[in-house]
Every structure is written in structure tokens, then in C-alpha cells.
């Protein structure tokens, strides 16, 4: 595999160290000690999966379940503060689905702690653990896709008043910053796919990026994948939203495009899935004509991100490659399928 290694002075290395730094090394015993010292006694502890941080589920002596997050060393103070602030925001603003509740230290009342462990200093924070079925259990049905659209719009409404300086950051997972990935395209080994992605990125930079900058903007969750949603037991409704670590200030319609991009490969007709998600969204928030025009472009942009970034990160962290690459093949197949009509439609628009 051809591996892209960013130089120390590149924008990718400077602004996205978070995606290239391994999670902190924390043992179960160390996590248990931190829990008992700062958040109360513990009856049970287990490690959770994660790409950037080291996470544990802990059941306290009082029976409360919480997530103990040992934060990636590259995450800035502004980014940590933003993730704490948004959970506090939800405590005061209505949202129809569940989100975690921020839990400060019971010893010091601090929002996060600086802890010294055997592998060095690390920051840690805690929030309630939401129990439920994973979003991957949501059924591939039109009414479920509409509910995902409704949940996305409700989340957009709930987050609309939220602002934070940490959201204004260069970030590889921000679809509006897709051109940042151009130096990384060497990770795509298939020539035909490489050329198709390159053509898309060129048109994105020339035609799409200027348009989306004019759309309504706000802080968005930016990663409504099945991994970050909880399903009811029957698989017919989104009951919770997790992990606000990818928040950015971006066009609000990008939230819908990202959510839809993870669902569109689950139906025989990807565009019918997109229509269902958009229909549910439209029950809560009216889409402007410009937003409707941009949705497919932003879906395609997220698919390119999933192809390029996951390939790059899997090469850097082979021990975690199965988790990192869990949706790459799906994204690749959907991108190829959508390109068959997207490219001719864009070419036709240019000629008119």
C-alpha cells in the first residue's frame, strides 16, 4: 500500500494531529483508580472501542453507568471545552432524543482532570453512559430513514443556538474543507477510483465549495453514523445521539448529508433512501432550494472523506484497522454508483 506521510509543515500535520496520534495507553486498573479517586466507587469496568480516545464503561457503587474518557493527547483545550459545553447546552435546551449528561469530578467539580499515569500525563472527563441498541440495528425501511431525517433536523434545531470557538477549526472531517485531502490521494491504489475521486475533488473546489459557503451555517454534530446513534429495541426509531467530538461550524445541511451518506447503501435505490431521509428532515425544518441542490454534492464529499481518511489512518494504526475501515468498502461502492449519474449531470449543467 502507498502511504501518505504528511510533512511537519503541512496543513494536515499542523491542524489534524488529532487524527494521527495514538489513543493514550491506560490500563483497566488505572482507569478504575481514577474512577474511585474522582468520580466515586466502581462495581464494574470494561473497555470500549474508539478511534482517538481510550474509553471505559464504569458502573458506580450507586448503580449509575458512566463513560470515562481518557482524551487523545493531541486534542486541544478548546476542543475539550467545546465537547463539555455542548453537553451542558443540551441540559438546558430541549432535544427529543437522548444525549449523554456531563459529569464533573465529584472531588473537585472540575469538568476534566489532568492525571499522571504510568505512561505519562493524560486528561480525563466523564459523562453518562447511554444504554441501548447500536444504531446499526436500525431497520433498512423508509419509515426508519424518515425518522433518521427527523432526528437530524431536531438535532440541528437543538444545536442552532450553540456557539463555541472550538468549532471554527481546520478539520479533515469537515466536508467544506474537502480540498485538504488532495495531498493524501496516493492512498487510493485503484487507478479508476483514484481518477474519479480526483475529478470530483476538482469540481468540488471549483463549483461546489463557493456555493455551500452561502448556505445557512451553524455548529453541527458532523458524524451521525450508525456508530453514533442508539436505536430502540425494535430498530424502528433513533433514541439517542452520541460522540460530539467531530463538531464543526459548517452549512447546517451538511448534517443531513452526512447522516444520509451512511444509510444510502442500505437500500436498493440510494436516491430513494436519500429522499426518505430528506422527507423526514423536511417535517421539522424546511429545506431551501439551494440546500436541496447541495445535498448530493455533500453526500459525495463525505464518501470521499470516508475512502481517503480511513485508508490513511488504517495504514498508520494497523492494530486498529478493522475498526477504522469498518465502512470503507461500503463508501467506495456507493461513491462509484453515485458517480455514474452525478458526473454526467454536472457536465450537463456546465454546458447549459
mmCIF file of C-alpha atoms in Angstrom:
data_model
loop_
_atom_site.group_PDB
_atom_site.id
_atom_site.type_symbol
_atom_site.label_atom_id
_atom_site.label_comp_id
_atom_site.label_asym_id
_atom_site.label_seq_id
_atom_site.Cartn_x
_atom_site.Cartn_y
_atom_site.Cartn_z
ATOM 1 C CA UNK A 1 0.000 0.000 0.000
ATOM 2 C CA UNK A 2 1.183 3.531 -0.790
ATOM 3 C CA UNK A 3 1.140 5.504 2.443
ATOM 4 C CA UNK A 4 0.928 9.278 2.623
ATOM 5 C CA UNK A 5 3.096 10.707 5.396
ATOM 6 C CA UNK A 6 2.482 14.439 5.916
ATOM 7 C CA UNK A 7 5.449 16.714 6.412
ATOM 8 C CA UNK A 8 5.755 18.558 9.705
ATOM 9 C CA UNK A 9 4.875 21.838 7.992
ATOM 10 C CA UNK A 10 1.844 20.630 6.042
ATOM 11 C CA UNK A 11 -1.649 21.839 6.917
ATOM 12 C CA UNK A 12 -2.658 18.251 7.602
ATOM 13 C CA UNK A 13 0.136 17.661 10.121
ATOM 14 C CA UNK A 14 -0.393 21.007 11.841
ATOM 15 C CA UNK A 15 -4.182 21.043 12.065
ATOM 16 C CA UNK A 16 -5.054 17.355 12.268
ATOM 17 C CA UNK A 17 -2.592 15.824 14.712
ATOM 18 C CA UNK A 18 -5.697 14.529 16.454
ATOM 19 C CA UNK A 19 -6.178 12.019 13.629
ATOM 20 C CA UNK A 20 -2.558 10.862 13.650
ATOM 21 C CA UNK A 21 -1.873 10.490 17.380
ATOM 22 C CA UNK A 22 -2.493 7.126 19.033
ATOM 23 C CA UNK A 23 -5.001 6.959 21.902
ATOM 24 C CA UNK A 24 -3.392 7.216 25.360
ATOM 25 C CA UNK A 25 -2.304 3.961 26.993
ATOM 26 C CA UNK A 26 -4.495 3.354 30.038
ATOM 27 C CA UNK A 27 -4.913 0.021 31.821
ATOM 28 C CA UNK A 28 -8.133 -1.198 33.418
ATOM 29 C CA UNK A 29 -6.525 -0.847 36.844
ATOM 30 C CA UNK A 30 -5.515 2.755 36.148
ATOM 31 C CA UNK A 31 -8.998 3.626 34.901
ATOM 32 C CA UNK A 32 -10.518 2.013 37.979
ATOM 33 C CA UNK A 33 -8.202 4.003 40.248
ATOM 34 C CA UNK A 34 -9.167 7.286 38.532
ATOM 35 C CA UNK A 35 -12.835 6.393 38.844
ATOM 36 C CA UNK A 36 -12.596 5.663 42.566
ATOM 37 C CA UNK A 37 -10.496 8.743 43.283
ATOM 38 C CA UNK A 38 -12.512 11.307 41.337
ATOM 39 C CA UNK A 39 -15.975 10.005 40.443
ATOM 40 C CA UNK A 40 -16.986 7.582 43.215
ATOM 41 C CA UNK A 41 -16.638 3.834 43.784
ATOM 42 C CA UNK A 42 -16.975 1.284 40.992
ATOM 43 C CA UNK A 43 -18.565 -2.163 40.774
ATOM 44 C CA UNK A 44 -17.740 -2.959 37.148
ATOM 45 C CA UNK A 45 -15.477 -1.614 34.406
ATOM 46 C CA UNK A 46 -14.904 -2.583 30.783
ATOM 47 C CA UNK A 47 -13.004 -1.099 27.855
ATOM 48 C CA UNK A 48 -14.968 0.408 24.961
ATOM 49 C CA UNK A 49 -13.933 0.739 21.315
ATOM 50 C CA UNK A 50 -12.795 4.091 19.929
ATOM 51 C CA UNK A 51 -10.502 5.601 17.319
ATOM 52 C CA UNK A 52 -8.940 8.559 19.104
ATOM 53 C CA UNK A 53 -9.541 8.276 22.849
ATOM 54 C CA UNK A 54 -9.308 5.462 25.414
ATOM 55 C CA UNK A 55 -12.819 4.891 26.758
ATOM 56 C CA UNK A 56 -14.230 2.771 29.578
ATOM 57 C CA UNK A 57 -17.742 1.984 30.745
ATOM 58 C CA UNK A 58 -17.926 2.063 34.539
ATOM 59 C CA UNK A 59 -20.785 1.080 36.838
ATOM 60 C CA UNK A 60 -20.576 3.023 40.087
ATOM 61 C CA UNK A 61 -21.350 1.728 43.568
ATOM 62 C CA UNK A 62 -24.637 3.617 43.308
ATOM 63 C CA UNK A 63 -25.524 1.676 40.150
ATOM 64 C CA UNK A 64 -25.023 4.615 37.771
ATOM 65 C CA UNK A 65 -23.241 3.866 34.485
ATOM 66 C CA UNK A 66 -20.823 6.400 33.081
ATOM 67 C CA UNK A 67 -18.217 6.669 30.356
ATOM 68 C CA UNK A 68 -14.698 7.535 31.447
ATOM 69 C CA UNK A 69 -12.876 9.160 28.523
ATOM 70 C CA UNK A 70 -9.074 9.424 28.559
ATOM 71 C CA UNK A 71 -8.539 12.103 25.953
ATOM 72 C CA UNK A 72 -6.183 11.957 22.980
ATOM 73 C CA UNK A 73 -3.012 13.942 23.712
ATOM 74 C CA UNK A 74 -3.437 15.982 20.518
ATOM 75 C CA UNK A 75 -6.884 17.297 21.413
ATOM 76 C CA UNK A 76 -6.741 20.996 22.240
ATOM 77 C CA UNK A 77 -8.197 22.596 25.340
ATOM 78 C CA UNK A 78 -10.693 24.438 23.112
ATOM 79 C CA UNK A 79 -11.925 21.149 21.639
ATOM 80 C CA UNK A 80 -12.319 19.545 25.069
ATOM 81 C CA UNK A 81 -14.132 22.610 26.375
ATOM 82 C CA UNK A 82 -16.451 22.563 23.340
ATOM 83 C CA UNK A 83 -17.463 18.940 23.945
ATOM 84 C CA UNK A 84 -18.210 19.677 27.594
ATOM 85 C CA UNK A 85 -20.074 22.863 26.675
ATOM 86 C CA UNK A 86 -22.384 21.154 24.191
ATOM 87 C CA UNK A 87 -23.483 18.571 26.778
ATOM 88 C CA UNK A 88 -24.216 21.413 29.187
ATOM 89 C CA UNK A 89 -26.129 23.106 26.360
ATOM 90 C CA UNK A 90 -28.361 20.052 25.918
ATOM 91 C CA UNK A 91 -29.082 20.040 29.645
ATOM 92 C CA UNK A 92 -30.789 23.414 29.109
ATOM 93 C CA UNK A 93 -32.253 23.033 25.593
ATOM 94 C CA UNK A 94 -34.931 20.556 24.543
ATOM 95 C CA UNK A 95 -33.954 17.700 22.242
ATOM 96 C CA UNK A 96 -36.353 14.836 21.549
ATOM 97 C CA UNK A 97 -33.632 12.159 21.688
ATOM 98 C CA UNK A 98 -31.195 11.277 24.471
ATOM 99 C CA UNK A 99 -27.655 12.631 24.694
ATOM 100 C CA UNK A 100 -25.047 11.958 27.394
ATOM 101 C CA UNK A 101 -25.053 14.087 30.541
ATOM 102 C CA UNK A 102 -21.772 15.726 31.530
ATOM 103 C CA UNK A 103 -20.430 14.526 34.911
ATOM 104 C CA UNK A 104 -17.835 16.722 36.667
ATOM 105 C CA UNK A 105 -15.402 15.325 39.211
ATOM 106 C CA UNK A 106 -17.154 14.554 42.497
ATOM 107 C CA UNK A 107 -13.945 15.511 44.292
ATOM 108 C CA UNK A 108 -13.094 18.863 42.677
ATOM 109 C CA UNK A 109 -16.147 19.682 40.485
ATOM 110 C CA UNK A 110 -13.763 20.185 37.544
ATOM 111 C CA UNK A 111 -15.098 19.483 34.053
ATOM 112 C CA UNK A 112 -11.973 17.495 33.207
ATOM 113 C CA UNK A 113 -8.878 16.414 35.091
ATOM 114 C CA UNK A 114 -5.152 16.287 34.396
ATOM 115 C CA UNK A 115 -3.973 12.895 35.651
ATOM 116 C CA UNK A 116 -0.494 11.355 35.809
ATOM 117 C CA UNK A 117 -0.425 7.672 34.839
ATOM 118 C CA UNK A 118 2.387 5.199 34.193
ATOM 119 C CA UNK A 119 2.576 6.265 30.529
ATOM 120 C CA UNK A 120 2.565 9.991 31.341
ATOM 121 C CA UNK A 121 0.060 12.799 31.826
ATOM 122 C CA UNK A 122 -3.421 12.493 30.340
ATOM 123 C CA UNK A 123 -6.691 14.387 30.546
ATOM 124 C CA UNK A 124 -9.887 12.602 31.528
ATOM 125 C CA UNK A 125 -13.554 13.539 31.678
ATOM 126 C CA UNK A 126 -16.786 11.662 32.348
ATOM 127 C CA UNK A 127 -20.361 11.599 31.108
ATOM 128 C CA UNK A 128 -23.360 9.327 31.489
ATOM 129 C CA UNK A 129 -23.317 6.037 29.599
ATOM 130 C CA UNK A 130 -26.385 5.664 27.395
ATOM 131 C CA UNK A 131 -27.608 2.099 27.286
ATOM 132 C CA UNK A 132 -29.414 0.909 24.185
ATOM 133 C CA UNK A 133 -29.153 -0.937 20.909
ATOM 134 C CA UNK A 134 -26.479 0.325 18.486
ATOM 135 C CA UNK A 135 -27.590 2.379 15.502
ATOM 136 C CA UNK A 136 -26.532 -0.466 13.222
ATOM 137 C CA UNK A 137 -29.672 -2.267 14.446
ATOM 138 C CA UNK A 138 -31.959 0.332 12.855
ATOM 139 C CA UNK A 139 -34.026 -1.350 10.157
ATOM 140 C CA UNK A 140 -33.465 -0.515 6.492
ATOM 141 C CA UNK A 141 -37.000 0.746 5.901
ATOM 142 C CA UNK A 142 -38.458 4.023 4.554
ATOM 143 C CA UNK A 143 -40.131 4.981 7.846
ATOM 144 C CA UNK A 144 -36.884 4.424 9.745
ATOM 145 C CA UNK A 145 -34.997 6.559 7.224
ATOM 146 C CA UNK A 146 -37.613 9.270 7.692
ATOM 147 C CA UNK A 147 -37.105 9.053 11.456
ATOM 148 C CA UNK A 148 -33.359 9.466 10.952
ATOM 149 C CA UNK A 149 -34.182 12.601 8.956
ATOM 150 C CA UNK A 150 -36.444 13.866 11.738
ATOM 151 C CA UNK A 151 -33.791 13.157 14.373
ATOM 152 C CA UNK A 152 -31.213 15.013 12.262
ATOM 153 C CA UNK A 153 -33.464 18.067 11.931
ATOM 154 C CA UNK A 154 -34.331 18.008 15.644
ATOM 155 C CA UNK A 155 -30.628 17.876 16.479
ATOM 156 C CA UNK A 156 -29.985 20.788 14.112
ATOM 157 C CA UNK A 157 -32.714 22.831 15.823
ATOM 158 C CA UNK A 158 -31.425 21.990 19.304
ATOM 159 C CA UNK A 159 -27.855 22.950 18.366
ATOM 160 C CA UNK A 160 -28.774 26.123 16.479
ATOM 161 C CA UNK A 161 -28.218 28.445 19.498
ATOM 162 C CA UNK A 162 -24.932 26.735 20.423
ATOM 163 C CA UNK A 163 -21.707 28.535 19.574
ATOM 164 C CA UNK A 164 -18.115 27.829 20.505
ATOM 165 C CA UNK A 165 -14.720 28.990 19.282
ATOM 166 C CA UNK A 166 -13.573 25.359 19.120
ATOM 167 C CA UNK A 167 -15.923 24.661 16.200
ATOM 168 C CA UNK A 168 -14.044 27.090 13.948
ATOM 169 C CA UNK A 169 -11.116 24.812 13.209
ATOM 170 C CA UNK A 170 -9.371 23.237 10.245
ATOM 171 C CA UNK A 171 -10.546 19.618 10.346
ATOM 172 C CA UNK A 172 -10.243 16.812 7.808
ATOM 173 C CA UNK A 173 -13.773 15.546 8.529
ATOM 174 C CA UNK A 174 -15.339 18.919 7.665
ATOM 175 C CA UNK A 175 -16.913 18.400 4.221
ATOM 176 C CA UNK A 176 -16.449 22.069 3.367
ATOM 177 C CA UNK A 177 -12.672 21.562 3.675
ATOM 178 C CA UNK A 178 -12.503 18.581 1.313
ATOM 179 C CA UNK A 179 -9.572 20.022 -0.726
ATOM 180 C CA UNK A 180 -7.314 19.452 2.320
ATOM 181 C CA UNK A 181 -7.348 15.780 1.305
ATOM 182 C CA UNK A 182 -5.737 16.328 -2.105
ATOM 183 C CA UNK A 183 -2.178 15.513 -0.933
ATOM 184 C CA UNK A 184 -3.458 12.209 0.502
ATOM 185 C CA UNK A 185 -4.980 10.721 -2.659
ATOM 186 C CA UNK A 186 -1.992 8.406 -3.102
ATOM 187 C CA UNK A 187 -3.606 6.076 -0.534
ATOM 188 C CA UNK A 188 -6.168 5.107 -3.222
ATOM 189 C CA UNK A 189 -4.475 2.272 -5.081
ATOM 190 C CA UNK A 190 -7.133 1.528 -7.729
ATOM 191 C CA UNK A 191 -6.385 3.816 -10.724
ATOM 192 C CA UNK A 192 -10.022 4.205 -11.824
ATOM 193 C CA UNK A 193 -11.202 5.101 -8.322
ATOM 194 C CA UNK A 194 -8.248 7.453 -7.822
ATOM 195 C CA UNK A 195 -9.089 9.303 -11.052
ATOM 196 C CA UNK A 196 -12.797 9.521 -10.197
ATOM 197 C CA UNK A 197 -12.076 10.944 -6.738
ATOM 198 C CA UNK A 198 -9.607 13.411 -8.235
ATOM 199 C CA UNK A 199 -12.201 14.616 -10.776
ATOM 200 C CA UNK A 200 -14.817 15.012 -8.064
ATOM 201 C CA UNK A 201 -12.474 16.991 -5.835
ATOM 202 C CA UNK A 202 -11.543 19.313 -8.688
ATOM 203 C CA UNK A 203 -15.188 20.114 -9.404
ATOM 204 C CA UNK A 204 -15.927 20.411 -5.700
ATOM 205 C CA UNK A 205 -13.233 23.046 -5.294
ATOM 206 C CA UNK A 206 -14.209 24.977 -8.417
ATOM 207 C CA UNK A 207 -18.023 24.799 -8.334
ATOM 208 C CA UNK A 208 -19.441 23.377 -5.108
ATOM 209 C CA UNK A 209 -17.299 24.940 -2.389
ATOM 210 C CA UNK A 210 -18.217 28.540 -3.339
ATOM 211 C CA UNK A 211 -21.937 27.617 -3.329
ATOM 212 C CA UNK A 212 -22.048 25.898 0.050
ATOM 213 C CA UNK A 213 -20.361 28.858 1.739
ATOM 214 C CA UNK A 214 -23.567 30.839 1.051
ATOM 215 C CA UNK A 215 -25.876 28.337 2.819
ATOM 216 C CA UNK A 216 -27.188 28.711 6.414
ATOM 217 C CA UNK A 217 -24.362 27.855 8.819
ATOM 218 C CA UNK A 218 -24.138 26.709 12.437
ATOM 219 C CA UNK A 219 -22.283 24.268 14.686
ATOM 220 C CA UNK A 220 -23.201 20.703 13.682
ATOM 221 C CA UNK A 221 -22.541 17.255 15.178
ATOM 222 C CA UNK A 222 -20.897 16.226 11.885
ATOM 223 C CA UNK A 223 -20.876 12.438 12.374
ATOM 224 C CA UNK A 224 -24.381 10.960 12.540
ATOM 225 C CA UNK A 225 -23.193 7.497 11.581
ATOM 226 C CA UNK A 226 -24.810 4.327 12.983
ATOM 227 C CA UNK A 227 -21.931 4.164 15.497
ATOM 228 C CA UNK A 228 -23.094 7.457 16.987
ATOM 229 C CA UNK A 229 -26.815 6.718 17.161
ATOM 230 C CA UNK A 230 -28.789 4.493 19.503
ATOM 231 C CA UNK A 231 -31.815 2.519 18.340
ATOM 232 C CA UNK A 232 -34.898 1.419 20.213
ATOM 233 C CA UNK A 233 -35.118 -2.335 20.814
ATOM 234 C CA UNK A 234 -37.387 -2.792 17.781
ATOM 235 C CA UNK A 235 -34.959 -0.993 15.458
ATOM 236 C CA UNK A 236 -37.559 1.498 14.262
ATOM 237 C CA UNK A 237 -36.567 4.757 15.968
ATOM 238 C CA UNK A 238 -33.452 6.718 16.871
ATOM 239 C CA UNK A 239 -33.495 7.164 20.647
ATOM 240 C CA UNK A 240 -30.068 8.677 21.293
ATOM 241 C CA UNK A 241 -27.100 10.531 19.795
ATOM 242 C CA UNK A 242 -23.509 10.011 20.947
ATOM 243 C CA UNK A 243 -19.999 11.427 20.470
ATOM 244 C CA UNK A 244 -19.829 15.142 19.718
ATOM 245 C CA UNK A 245 -16.076 15.061 19.090
ATOM 246 C CA UNK A 246 -16.288 15.968 15.375
ATOM 247 C CA UNK A 247 -18.305 19.182 15.728
ATOM 248 C CA UNK A 248 -17.558 21.967 13.258
ATOM 249 C CA UNK A 249 -19.126 25.219 12.126
ATOM 250 C CA UNK A 250 -20.490 24.354 8.688
ATOM 251 C CA UNK A 251 -23.589 24.519 6.477
ATOM 252 C CA UNK A 252 -26.435 23.025 8.508
ATOM 253 C CA UNK A 253 -27.417 20.860 5.529
ATOM 254 C CA UNK A 254 -24.101 19.017 5.889
ATOM 255 C CA UNK A 255 -25.611 17.319 8.964
ATOM 256 C CA UNK A 256 -28.325 15.802 6.763
ATOM 257 C CA UNK A 257 -25.867 14.834 4.020
ATOM 258 C CA UNK A 258 -23.543 13.075 6.465
ATOM 259 C CA UNK A 259 -26.397 11.165 8.129
ATOM 260 C CA UNK A 260 -27.850 10.122 4.758
ATOM 261 C CA UNK A 261 -24.471 9.005 3.402
ATOM 262 C CA UNK A 262 -24.356 6.206 5.987
ATOM 263 C CA UNK A 263 -27.871 4.991 5.113
ATOM 264 C CA UNK A 264 -27.935 5.181 1.311
ATOM 265 C CA UNK A 265 -26.134 1.870 0.748
ATOM 266 C CA UNK A 266 -28.767 0.054 2.826
ATOM 267 C CA UNK A 267 -31.488 0.260 0.169
ATOM 268 C CA UNK A 268 -31.765 -0.961 -3.416
ATOM 269 C CA UNK A 269 -32.072 2.630 -4.640
ATOM 270 C CA UNK A 270 -29.708 5.024 -2.818
ATOM 271 C CA UNK A 271 -31.573 8.100 -4.044
ATOM 272 C CA UNK A 272 -34.859 6.720 -2.687
ATOM 273 C CA UNK A 273 -33.169 6.374 0.705
ATOM 274 C CA UNK A 274 -31.947 9.966 0.450
ATOM 275 C CA UNK A 275 -35.459 11.125 -0.463
ATOM 276 C CA UNK A 276 -36.867 9.394 2.638
ATOM 277 C CA UNK A 277 -34.261 10.961 4.937
ATOM 278 C CA UNK A 278 -34.906 14.382 3.375
ATOM 279 C CA UNK A 279 -38.677 13.921 3.738
ATOM 280 C CA UNK A 280 -38.321 13.270 7.466
ATOM 281 C CA UNK A 281 -35.973 16.231 7.829
ATOM 282 C CA UNK A 282 -38.460 18.435 5.969
ATOM 283 C CA UNK A 283 -41.186 17.628 8.506
ATOM 284 C CA UNK A 284 -39.149 19.576 11.068
ATOM 285 C CA UNK A 285 -37.020 22.024 9.055
ATOM 286 C CA UNK A 286 -37.825 23.409 5.627
ATOM 287 C CA UNK A 287 -35.017 22.984 3.122
ATOM 288 C CA UNK A 288 -34.131 25.888 0.865
ATOM 289 C CA UNK A 289 -33.778 25.220 -2.854
ATOM 290 C CA UNK A 290 -30.036 25.849 -2.588
ATOM 291 C CA UNK A 291 -29.760 23.297 0.233
ATOM 292 C CA UNK A 292 -31.641 20.699 -1.814
ATOM 293 C CA UNK A 293 -29.244 21.277 -4.695
ATOM 294 C CA UNK A 294 -26.205 20.818 -2.450
ATOM 295 C CA UNK A 295 -27.256 17.631 -0.631
ATOM 296 C CA UNK A 296 -25.950 15.076 -3.141
ATOM 297 C CA UNK A 297 -22.707 17.036 -3.564
ATOM 298 C CA UNK A 298 -22.134 16.903 0.197
ATOM 299 C CA UNK A 299 -23.049 13.207 0.358
ATOM 300 C CA UNK A 300 -20.382 12.565 -2.275
ATOM 301 C CA UNK A 301 -17.890 14.686 -0.337
ATOM 302 C CA UNK A 302 -18.447 12.629 2.826
ATOM 303 C CA UNK A 303 -17.985 9.391 0.851
ATOM 304 C CA UNK A 304 -14.640 10.680 -0.434
ATOM 305 C CA UNK A 305 -13.627 11.511 3.139
ATOM 306 C CA UNK A 306 -14.517 8.008 4.286
ATOM 307 C CA UNK A 307 -12.489 6.445 1.469
ATOM 308 C CA UNK A 308 -9.384 8.607 1.839
ATOM 309 C CA UNK A 309 -9.129 9.305 5.572
ATOM 310 C CA UNK A 310 -9.920 5.777 6.720
ATOM 311 C CA UNK A 311 -7.359 4.280 4.307
ATOM 312 C CA UNK A 312 -4.742 6.741 5.522
ATOM 313 C CA UNK A 313 -5.457 6.137 9.212
ATOM 314 C CA UNK A 314 -5.626 2.345 8.863
ATOM 315 C CA UNK A 315 -2.116 2.376 7.390
ATOM 316 C CA UNK A 316 -0.910 4.368 10.393
ATOM 317 C CA UNK A 317 -2.706 2.246 13.000
ATOM 318 C CA UNK A 318 -2.806 -1.325 11.635
ATOM 319 C CA UNK A 319 -3.732 -2.775 15.035
ATOM 320 C CA UNK A 320 -6.984 -0.785 14.911
ATOM 321 C CA UNK A 321 -7.529 -1.100 11.151
ATOM 322 C CA UNK A 322 -10.606 -3.347 11.392
ATOM 323 C CA UNK A 323 -12.453 -0.709 13.406
ATOM 324 C CA UNK A 324 -11.190 2.190 11.275
ATOM 325 C CA UNK A 325 -12.062 0.506 7.949
ATOM 326 C CA UNK A 326 -15.470 -0.772 9.050
ATOM 327 C CA UNK A 327 -17.334 1.332 6.467
ATOM 328 C CA UNK A 328 -14.779 1.990 3.726
ATOM 329 C CA UNK A 329 -15.893 -0.694 1.231
ATOM 330 C CA UNK A 330 -19.494 0.454 1.611
ATOM 331 C CA UNK A 331 -18.473 4.075 0.960
ATOM 332 C CA UNK A 332 -16.411 3.089 -2.071
ATOM 333 C CA UNK A 333 -19.243 1.111 -3.679
ATOM 334 C CA UNK A 334 -21.754 3.905 -3.093
ATOM 335 C CA UNK A 335 -19.382 6.564 -4.438
ATOM 336 C CA UNK A 336 -18.861 4.592 -7.659
ATOM 337 C CA UNK A 337 -22.613 4.104 -8.028
ATOM 338 C CA UNK A 338 -23.440 7.775 -7.489
ATOM 339 C CA UNK A 339 -20.678 8.959 -9.830
ATOM 340 C CA UNK A 340 -22.440 7.257 -12.753
ATOM 341 C CA UNK A 341 -25.182 9.889 -12.687
ATOM 342 C CA UNK A 342 -23.529 12.731 -10.730
ATOM 343 C CA UNK A 343 -20.738 13.322 -13.234
ATOM 344 C CA UNK A 344 -22.982 13.465 -16.350
ATOM 345 C CA UNK A 345 -25.418 15.754 -14.521
ATOM 346 C CA UNK A 346 -22.605 18.125 -13.535
ATOM 347 C CA UNK A 347 -21.153 18.091 -17.049
ATOM 348 C CA UNK A 348 -24.583 18.876 -18.478
ATOM 349 C CA UNK A 349 -25.036 21.757 -16.061
ATOM 350 C CA UNK A 350 -21.683 23.218 -17.122
ATOM 351 C CA UNK A 351 -22.644 23.064 -20.809
ATOM 352 C CA UNK A 352 -26.003 24.782 -20.344
#
